[in-house]
Short mmCIF file of C-alpha atoms in Angstrom, two decimals:
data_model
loop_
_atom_site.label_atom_id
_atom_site.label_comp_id
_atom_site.label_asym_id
_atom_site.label_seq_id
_atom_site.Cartn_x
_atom_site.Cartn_y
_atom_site.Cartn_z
CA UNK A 1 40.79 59.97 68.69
CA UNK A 2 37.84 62.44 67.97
CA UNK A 3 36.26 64.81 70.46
CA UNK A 4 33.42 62.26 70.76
CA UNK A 5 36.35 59.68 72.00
CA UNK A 6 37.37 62.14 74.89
CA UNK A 7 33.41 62.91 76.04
CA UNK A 8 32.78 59.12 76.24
CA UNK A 9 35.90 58.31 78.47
CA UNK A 10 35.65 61.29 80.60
CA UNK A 11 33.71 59.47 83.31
CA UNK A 12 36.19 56.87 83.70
CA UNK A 13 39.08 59.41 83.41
CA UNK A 14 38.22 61.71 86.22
CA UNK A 15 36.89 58.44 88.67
CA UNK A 16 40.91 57.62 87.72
CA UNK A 17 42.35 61.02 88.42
CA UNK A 18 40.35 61.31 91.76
CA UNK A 19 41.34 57.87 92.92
CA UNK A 20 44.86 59.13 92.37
CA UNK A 21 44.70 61.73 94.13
CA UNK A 22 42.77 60.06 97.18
CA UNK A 23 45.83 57.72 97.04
CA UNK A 24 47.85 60.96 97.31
CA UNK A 25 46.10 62.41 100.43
CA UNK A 26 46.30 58.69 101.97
CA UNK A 27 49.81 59.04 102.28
CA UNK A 28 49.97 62.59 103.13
CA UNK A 29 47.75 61.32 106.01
CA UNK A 30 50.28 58.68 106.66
CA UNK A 31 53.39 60.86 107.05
CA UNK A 32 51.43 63.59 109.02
CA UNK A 33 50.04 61.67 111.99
CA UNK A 34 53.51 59.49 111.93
CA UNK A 35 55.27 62.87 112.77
CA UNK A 36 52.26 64.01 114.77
CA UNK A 37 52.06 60.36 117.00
CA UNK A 38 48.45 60.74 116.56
CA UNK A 39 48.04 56.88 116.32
CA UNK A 40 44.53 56.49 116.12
CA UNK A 41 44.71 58.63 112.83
CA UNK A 42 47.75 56.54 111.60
CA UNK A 43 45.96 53.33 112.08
CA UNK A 44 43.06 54.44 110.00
CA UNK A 45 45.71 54.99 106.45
CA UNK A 46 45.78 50.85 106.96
CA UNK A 47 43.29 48.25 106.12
CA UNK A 48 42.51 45.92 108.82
CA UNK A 49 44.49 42.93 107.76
CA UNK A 50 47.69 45.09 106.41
CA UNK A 51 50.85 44.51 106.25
CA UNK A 52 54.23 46.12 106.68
CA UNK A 53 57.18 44.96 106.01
CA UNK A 54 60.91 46.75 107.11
CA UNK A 55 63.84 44.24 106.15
CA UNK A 56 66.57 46.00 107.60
CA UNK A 57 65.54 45.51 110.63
CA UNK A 58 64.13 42.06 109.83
CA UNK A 59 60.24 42.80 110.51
CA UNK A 60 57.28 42.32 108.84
CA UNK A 61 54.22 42.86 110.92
CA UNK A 62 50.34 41.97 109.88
CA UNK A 63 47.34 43.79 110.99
CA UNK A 64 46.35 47.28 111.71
CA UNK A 65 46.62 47.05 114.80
CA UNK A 66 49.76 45.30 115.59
CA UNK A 67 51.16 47.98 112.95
CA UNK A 68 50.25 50.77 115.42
CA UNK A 69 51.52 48.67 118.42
CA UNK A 70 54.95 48.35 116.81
CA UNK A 71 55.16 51.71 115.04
CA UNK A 72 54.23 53.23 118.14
CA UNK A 73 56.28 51.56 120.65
CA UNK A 74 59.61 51.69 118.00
CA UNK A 75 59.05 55.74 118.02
CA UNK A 76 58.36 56.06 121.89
CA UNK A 77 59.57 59.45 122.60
CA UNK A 78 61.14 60.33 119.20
CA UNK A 79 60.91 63.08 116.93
CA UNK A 80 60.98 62.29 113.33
CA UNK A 81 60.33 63.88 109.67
CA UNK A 82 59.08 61.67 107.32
CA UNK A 83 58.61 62.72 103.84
CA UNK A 84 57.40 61.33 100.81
CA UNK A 85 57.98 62.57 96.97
CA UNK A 86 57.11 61.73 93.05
CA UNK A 87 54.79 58.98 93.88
CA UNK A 88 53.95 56.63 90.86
CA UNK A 89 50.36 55.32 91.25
CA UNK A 90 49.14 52.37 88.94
CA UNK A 91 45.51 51.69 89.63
CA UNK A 92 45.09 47.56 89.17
CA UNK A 93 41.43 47.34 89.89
CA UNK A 94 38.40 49.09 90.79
CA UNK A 95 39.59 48.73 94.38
CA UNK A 96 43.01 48.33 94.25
CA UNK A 97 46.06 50.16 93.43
CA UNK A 98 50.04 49.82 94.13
CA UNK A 99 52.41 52.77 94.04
CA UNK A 100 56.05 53.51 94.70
CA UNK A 101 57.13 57.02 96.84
CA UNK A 102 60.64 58.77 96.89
CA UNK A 103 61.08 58.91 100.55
CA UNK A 104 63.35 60.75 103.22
CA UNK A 105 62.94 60.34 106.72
CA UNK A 106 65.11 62.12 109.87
CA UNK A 107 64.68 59.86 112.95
CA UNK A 108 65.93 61.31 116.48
CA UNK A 109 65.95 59.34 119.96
CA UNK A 110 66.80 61.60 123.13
CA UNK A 111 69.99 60.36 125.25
CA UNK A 112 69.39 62.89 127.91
CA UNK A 113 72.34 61.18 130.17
CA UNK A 114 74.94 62.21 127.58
CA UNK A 115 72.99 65.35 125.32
CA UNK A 116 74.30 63.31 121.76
CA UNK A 117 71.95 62.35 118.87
CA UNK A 118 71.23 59.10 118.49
CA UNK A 119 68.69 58.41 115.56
CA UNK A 120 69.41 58.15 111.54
CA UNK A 121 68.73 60.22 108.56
CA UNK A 122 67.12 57.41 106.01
CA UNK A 123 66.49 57.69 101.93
CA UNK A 124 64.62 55.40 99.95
CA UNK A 125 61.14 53.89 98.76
CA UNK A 126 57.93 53.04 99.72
CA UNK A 127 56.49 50.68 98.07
CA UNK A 128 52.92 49.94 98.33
CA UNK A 129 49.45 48.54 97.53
CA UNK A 130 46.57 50.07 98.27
CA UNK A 131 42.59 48.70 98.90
CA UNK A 132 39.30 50.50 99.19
CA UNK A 133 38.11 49.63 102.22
CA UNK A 134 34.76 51.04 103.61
CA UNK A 135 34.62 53.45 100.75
CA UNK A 136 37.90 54.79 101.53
CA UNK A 137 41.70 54.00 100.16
CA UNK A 138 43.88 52.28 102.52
CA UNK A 139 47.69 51.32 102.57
CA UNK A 140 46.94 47.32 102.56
CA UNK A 141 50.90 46.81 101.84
CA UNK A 142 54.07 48.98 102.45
CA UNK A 143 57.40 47.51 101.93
CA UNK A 144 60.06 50.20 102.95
CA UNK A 145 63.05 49.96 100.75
CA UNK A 146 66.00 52.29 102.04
CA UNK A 147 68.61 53.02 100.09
CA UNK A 148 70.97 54.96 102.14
CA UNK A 149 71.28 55.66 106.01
CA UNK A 150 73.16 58.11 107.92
CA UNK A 151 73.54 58.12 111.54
CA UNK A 152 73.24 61.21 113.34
CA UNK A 153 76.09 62.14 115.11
CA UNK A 154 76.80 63.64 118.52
CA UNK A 155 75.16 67.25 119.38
CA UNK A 156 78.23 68.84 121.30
#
């Protein structure tokens, strides 16, 4: 590959590179207004006719908005952690990507009556496909894949 090679592909290179790391700040977005419960903001990381899919607990729910519905109502007064690590992004299309993220999440429901933990420390994968969607990436598939879960214990 001569010089020449590199200066003609550098166009296409850097569109690739920034639409990886768009992809990147989509799901930084994700995991941020999770934690945060900011659900109008969470909403917007999906594409309108998404789809998310959790088998261990035997759901898979489509649209943007019923995602928010059930995310929201399944962390109703929780705090939780989610975090996501050494993401592998393939882009598939001008408008369309899939990717697989490392993931830990730390899940904690209140039991005020008794002052134990009740919640679960998870570890896994997401794994995704992504859409551009009004000139903006957007999760249009994520398939959570755990691979371990503890349960928290009691507090005291």
């Amino acid at each position: 590959m001569t010089s020449q090679d590199v200066t003609d592909q550098e166009p296409a290179l850097l569109r690739r590179l920034l639409d990886i790391e768009e992809i990147k700040g989509l799901k930084a977005r994700y995991f941020r207004t999770l934690d945060q419960k900011k659900w109008d903001e969470f909403g917007q990381v999906f594409a309108r006719d998404a789809v998310l899919e959790v088998p261990e607990a035997d759901m898979t729910v489509h649209g943007r908005d019923a995602i928010v519905a059930s995310v929201s109502q399944a962390l109703t007064g929780a705090r939780t952690v989610h975090q996501g690590h050494m993401p592998e992004i393939e882009l598939t299309g001008p408008g369309s990507a899939r990717g697989t993220w490392a993931m830990f999440d730390y899940v904690e429901w209140p039991r005020p009556d008794s002052g134990d933990r009740v919640g679960l420390q998870g570890y896994g994968h997401y794994v995704e496909e992504y859409v551009r969607e009004d000139g903006r990436w957007r999760i249009s598939r994520s398939r959570l894949e755990r691979l371990r879960v503890d349960p928290l214990g009691s507090a005291g």
